[in-house]
Amino acid sequence: MIKDFLFELGTEELPPKALLKLSQALESEIRKGIEAVLGQGAAELLKPAVFRSFAAPRRLALLVEQLCTEVPASEFFVQGPPARIAFDASGAPSKALEGFARKCGTSVDQLVEMDGKMCFRQASAATPLTDALPNIIAQALDKLPIPKRMRWGASRTEFVRPVKWAVLLFGDEVLDCNIIGLQAGRKTRGHRFHYNHEIELIAPADYEKVLHEQGYVVADFAKRRELIRTQLLHEGDKIGGQVVIDPDLLDEVTALNEWPVALTGRFEERFLTVPSQALISSMADNQKYFHLLDGAGQLMPYFITVANIQSKEPQQIIDGNEKVIRPRLADAAFFFETDKKTTLESRCDKLASIVFQKDLGSLHAKSERVAHLAGYIASRIGGSPAWAQRAAQLSKCDLVTEMVLEFPELQGLMGYHYALNDGEPQEVALAQNEQYMPRFAGDQLPETLTGAAVAIADRLDTLTGLFGINQPPTGSKDPFALRRATVGVLRIMVEKELDLDLGELLKVAADGHASLPARDGLEERVLDFMLDRLRAWYEDRDIAVETYLAVHALRPTRPLDFDRRVRAVAYFRTLPEADALAAGNKRVSNILSKQDSHNDAVVTESLLQEAAEKDLFSRVQAMQIELQPVFERGDYQTALEQLAGLHAVVDRFFEEVMVNADDESVRNNRLALLSQLRGLFLGVADISLIGS
């Protein structure tokens, strides 16, 4: 038998940025709880069930259509002692058997033998699922991702916000239980303004429709989000603008409204002289407004707000929002004009009073270190060392401007505008913003060489400094986002094809710090950390971990070179000869690992006896000459393609030649030949690690 099940928890307004996550977690935890109660047959029993989450500012709900009504009867056997020692020669039960029977709450004569063991057959009768649902819900609510729970009134009950009502229906019946201090019932509530009354629910299936038609609540989060998106696009079309719909802002606005109505307002065109991102941040972060662009991609003097009410006089709402946004934009304009009166350079001294990290000095000291390293990097990549040093010296100055103090998210971007205002070179100005790129996974990279140099230098200075004071990231803590910083450095070097040596740069960065307590071996520790981050990066790009490990075994210190090797090995693995050559390399590696080093051994041609080893020697000699220029230009894919041609001659060698010959000189000569063969492949990667 199946019935519909509905759970709704009514609350004060829930945190908008957490609403969707809470809803998803509630569904997941209740589903897991039901599956656990149903046991092994859960998948089959839940086949007809449909789980639907609902989330609005004042409610979290879950509707499960066609949920089974009972936990089926079950039977399983508890294993006891082996049957061969269960009874003595006279047939009397052993102490172990009697103890097992007592533990199971039964007698010895109720035990049965199965597969050589004495077992107790334990059966449970079918029980109504309603018996388990209240506990499942309570546990699900306890497991919700709520960083800080609150109490209200005199109650000791805790939740993310005060709870007001609870609905718990299974079919048309109310489950008699207490949820977070509330007696469960069948009454929900409508919109706070349009219909702030109780609504009695007769059946779970009525939930969404009744709330929409009677309560003025669009309970389905996804439907409400799509409704808002459609309204935004319609409002934009009305004024001939393109509304910019940021997904995070759209989710937040969806979480703030139960009955959304989009309305368009405008602001004075004089504010458009302020950098557009400052206006956008003020509108989006403070007021949750959506901005619009014209056909040329320029900001228009309009905004779209989403009201949580369908007003008979919408112009009053628009007027109110225009009055609210005007002083905020006026503040931004004032800050911008005030900041422009003082150059970035003149602000540098203020950085001396701002601590970057208590053991690593001030932001001023950091800027000087970064300037030195950025100039060094620029000289290695064909950039301007003077521009890189200048950009780095100014890079943190916008942090003490009025605009960035008000809108911290504009750091870098305002530095760009102020640098232009000060007459700095275009590339120096661009680097003020590019130093923070990439800000997140998949974000754009610096376009200029100056920006790339400063971005790399800033991150390497932080990495070496924190490792140098013994504060590397731990499994759970990474307060300075060193993992993200590392991926940023690697992405810039690889994707912009900057052939830089990390080991070399880390030494320059480490030497820039006045004193570091953990200076010994610092470069190696940071390098290991950075190369290890490549593993996850390649996994995200669907490159097998064995491919990464094959290259990592050689520990190349140039990320661009590392990447070329990885891509070459990934391609090599698609070749038909790859598996056999990997197996051959593994065999060679195993043989050489059991012998003294033969890395520098010379093959004596006169000691070659078998045709197969002579053939291999000839091919290896020729390949060493052919591949030298290929390796020098880093064309590892071509190198592996040519090495794949050794497949047949290597197989023949192992089939016809005994490496461990009785004659020591012959044996050593063959080991030297294998060492040279392996050395060819190690010019790219340790191919032995990609074998099965």
PDB file of C-alpha atoms in Angstrom, residues 285-395:
ATOM      1  CA  ASP A 285      25.086  43.600  -2.463  1.00  0.00           C
ATOM      2  CA  ASN A 286      23.046  46.109  -0.497  1.00  0.00           C
ATOM      3  CA  GLN A 287      19.706  46.225  -2.277  1.00  0.00           C
ATOM      4  CA  LYS A 288      19.612  42.940  -4.231  1.00  0.00           C
ATOM      5  CA  TYR A 289      18.934  44.830  -7.473  1.00  0.00           C
ATOM      6  CA  PHE A 290      19.692  43.541 -10.966  1.00  0.00           C
ATOM      7  CA  HIS A 291      21.467  45.932 -13.325  1.00  0.00           C
ATOM      8  CA  LEU A 292      20.997  46.408 -17.058  1.00  0.00           C
ATOM      9  CA  LEU A 293      23.373  46.959 -19.994  1.00  0.00           C
ATOM     10  CA  ASP A 294      22.740  48.699 -23.288  1.00  0.00           C
ATOM     11  CA  GLY A 295      23.625  47.337 -26.718  1.00  0.00           C
ATOM     12  CA  ALA A 296      27.238  48.458 -26.304  1.00  0.00           C
ATOM     13  CA  GLY A 297      27.583  46.622 -22.996  1.00  0.00           C
ATOM     14  CA  GLN A 298      27.512  49.842 -20.958  1.00  0.00           C
ATOM     15  CA  LEU A 299      25.628  50.204 -17.672  1.00  0.00           C
ATOM     16  CA  MET A 300      22.201  51.784 -18.044  1.00  0.00           C
ATOM     17  CA  PRO A 301      20.685  54.097 -15.370  1.00  0.00           C
ATOM     18  CA  TYR A 302      18.086  51.491 -14.471  1.00  0.00           C
ATOM     19  CA  PHE A 303      17.708  48.675 -11.970  1.00  0.00           C
ATOM     20  CA  ILE A 304      15.197  45.889 -11.410  1.00  0.00           C
ATOM     21  CA  THR A 305      14.039  45.035  -7.920  1.00  0.00           C
ATOM     22  CA  VAL A 306      11.899  42.048  -6.947  1.00  0.00           C
ATOM     23  CA  ALA A 307       9.155  42.839  -4.452  1.00  0.00           C
ATOM     24  CA  ASN A 308       7.537  40.221  -2.225  1.00  0.00           C
ATOM     25  CA  ILE A 309       4.098  41.656  -2.811  1.00  0.00           C
ATOM     26  CA  GLN A 310       1.752  42.408  -5.677  1.00  0.00           C
ATOM     27  CA  SER A 311       0.892  46.031  -4.972  1.00  0.00           C
ATOM     28  CA  LYS A 312      -2.084  47.947  -6.290  1.00  0.00           C
ATOM     29  CA  GLU A 313       0.250  50.915  -6.524  1.00  0.00           C
ATOM     30  CA  PRO A 314       3.597  49.517  -7.756  1.00  0.00           C
ATOM     31  CA  GLN A 315       4.935  53.008  -8.467  1.00  0.00           C
ATOM     32  CA  GLN A 316       5.090  53.629  -4.732  1.00  0.00           C
ATOM     33  CA  ILE A 317       7.380  50.621  -4.347  1.00  0.00           C
ATOM     34  CA  ILE A 318       9.521  51.835  -7.246  1.00  0.00           C
ATOM     35  CA  ASP A 319       9.719  55.350  -5.781  1.00  0.00           C
ATOM     36  CA  GLY A 320      10.733  53.934  -2.418  1.00  0.00           C
ATOM     37  CA  ASN A 321      13.525  51.877  -3.929  1.00  0.00           C
ATOM     38  CA  GLU A 322      14.771  54.844  -5.945  1.00  0.00           C
ATOM     39  CA  LYS A 323      14.925  56.909  -2.758  1.00  0.00           C
ATOM     40  CA  VAL A 324      16.918  54.169  -1.036  1.00  0.00           C
ATOM     41  CA  ILE A 325      19.465  53.663  -3.816  1.00  0.00           C
ATOM     42  CA  ARG A 326      20.094  57.368  -4.490  1.00  0.00           C
ATOM     43  CA  PRO A 327      22.132  58.090  -1.308  1.00  0.00           C
ATOM     44  CA  ARG A 328      24.080  54.849  -1.715  1.00  0.00           C
ATOM     45  CA  LEU A 329      25.121  55.767  -5.238  1.00  0.00           C
ATOM     46  CA  ALA A 330      25.829  59.310  -4.067  1.00  0.00           C
ATOM     47  CA  ASP A 331      28.176  57.875  -1.449  1.00  0.00           C
ATOM     48  CA  ALA A 332      29.962  55.840  -4.106  1.00  0.00           C
ATOM     49  CA  ALA A 333      30.338  58.921  -6.292  1.00  0.00           C
ATOM     50  CA  PHE A 334      31.648  60.941  -3.347  1.00  0.00           C
ATOM     51  CA  PHE A 335      34.173  58.255  -2.381  1.00  0.00           C
ATOM     52  CA  PHE A 336      35.377  58.000  -5.981  1.00  0.00           C
ATOM     53  CA  GLU A 337      35.881  61.732  -6.417  1.00  0.00           C
ATOM     54  CA  THR A 338      37.551  62.039  -3.011  1.00  0.00           C
ATOM     55  CA  ASP A 339      39.915  59.122  -3.637  1.00  0.00           C
ATOM     56  CA  LYS A 340      41.049  60.559  -6.979  1.00  0.00           C
ATOM     57  CA  LYS A 341      42.478  63.606  -5.195  1.00  0.00           C
ATOM     58  CA  THR A 342      45.184  61.411  -3.614  1.00  0.00           C
ATOM     59  CA  THR A 343      47.564  59.275  -5.695  1.00  0.00           C
ATOM     60  CA  LEU A 344      48.084  55.606  -5.029  1.00  0.00           C
ATOM     61  CA  GLU A 345      51.796  56.209  -4.553  1.00  0.00           C
ATOM     62  CA  SER A 346      51.153  58.672  -1.729  1.00  0.00           C
ATOM     63  CA  ARG A 347      49.146  55.993   0.081  1.00  0.00           C
ATOM     64  CA  CYS A 348      52.023  53.489   0.217  1.00  0.00           C
ATOM     65  CA  ASP A 349      53.250  54.636   3.622  1.00  0.00           C
ATOM     66  CA  LYS A 350      49.832  53.860   5.151  1.00  0.00           C
ATOM     67  CA  LEU A 351      50.414  50.183   4.365  1.00  0.00           C
ATOM     68  CA  ALA A 352      53.202  50.094   6.953  1.00  0.00           C
ATOM     69  CA  SER A 353      50.597  50.215   9.726  1.00  0.00           C
ATOM     70  CA  ILE A 354      48.519  47.341   8.299  1.00  0.00           C
ATOM     71  CA  VAL A 355      49.661  43.873   9.367  1.00  0.00           C
ATOM     72  CA  PHE A 356      49.707  41.232   6.665  1.00  0.00           C
ATOM     73  CA  GLN A 357      50.583  38.480   9.131  1.00  0.00           C
ATOM     74  CA  LYS A 358      52.080  39.036  12.582  1.00  0.00           C
ATOM     75  CA  ASP A 359      55.249  37.033  11.812  1.00  0.00           C
ATOM     76  CA  LEU A 360      55.576  38.246   8.214  1.00  0.00           C
ATOM     77  CA  GLY A 361      55.270  41.973   8.677  1.00  0.00           C
ATOM     78  CA  SER A 362      53.135  44.667   7.163  1.00  0.00           C
ATOM     79  CA  LEU A 363      51.471  45.025   3.792  1.00  0.00           C
ATOM     80  CA  HIS A 364      54.146  47.585   2.936  1.00  0.00           C
ATOM     81  CA  ALA A 365      56.894  45.029   3.549  1.00  0.00           C
ATOM     82  CA  LYS A 366      54.983  42.455   1.515  1.00  0.00           C
ATOM     83  CA  SER A 367      54.596  44.899  -1.371  1.00  0.00           C
ATOM     84  CA  GLU A 368      58.367  45.473  -1.429  1.00  0.00           C
ATOM     85  CA  ARG A 369      59.073  41.734  -1.466  1.00  0.00           C
ATOM     86  CA  VAL A 370      56.504  41.146  -4.194  1.00  0.00           C
ATOM     87  CA  ALA A 371      57.959  44.018  -6.242  1.00  0.00           C
ATOM     88  CA  HIS A 372      61.416  42.434  -6.228  1.00  0.00           C
ATOM     89  CA  LEU A 373      60.072  39.010  -7.175  1.00  0.00           C
ATOM     90  CA  ALA A 374      57.677  40.385  -9.805  1.00  0.00           C
ATOM     91  CA  GLY A 375      60.537  42.223 -11.506  1.00  0.00           C
ATOM     92  CA  TYR A 376      62.566  39.015 -11.527  1.00  0.00           C
ATOM     93  CA  ILE A 377      59.651  37.058 -13.040  1.00  0.00           C
ATOM     94  CA  ALA A 378      59.006  39.735 -15.674  1.00  0.00           C
ATOM     95  CA  SER A 379      62.625  39.500 -16.801  1.00  0.00           C
ATOM     96  CA  ARG A 380      62.157  35.760 -17.353  1.00  0.00           C
ATOM     97  CA  ILE A 381      58.956  36.008 -19.407  1.00  0.00           C
ATOM     98  CA  GLY A 382      59.758  38.915 -21.683  1.00  0.00           C
ATOM     99  CA  GLY A 383      57.888  41.511 -19.670  1.00  0.00           C
ATOM    100  CA  SER A 384      59.021  44.843 -18.263  1.00  0.00           C
ATOM    101  CA  PRO A 385      60.739  44.448 -14.874  1.00  0.00           C
ATOM    102  CA  ALA A 386      60.245  48.173 -14.197  1.00  0.00           C
ATOM    103  CA  TRP A 387      56.494  47.979 -14.810  1.00  0.00           C
ATOM    104  CA  ALA A 388      56.179  44.791 -12.753  1.00  0.00           C
ATOM    105  CA  GLN A 389      58.006  46.386  -9.822  1.00  0.00           C
ATOM    106  CA  ARG A 390      55.925  49.542 -10.055  1.00  0.00           C
ATOM    107  CA  ALA A 391      52.652  47.611 -10.275  1.00  0.00           C
ATOM    108  CA  ALA A 392      53.592  45.507  -7.244  1.00  0.00           C
ATOM    109  CA  GLN A 393      54.570  48.537  -5.154  1.00  0.00           C
ATOM    110  CA  LEU A 394      51.142  50.068  -5.816  1.00  0.00           C
ATOM    111  CA  SER A 395      49.229  46.781  -5.681  1.00  0.00           C
TER     112      SER A 395
END
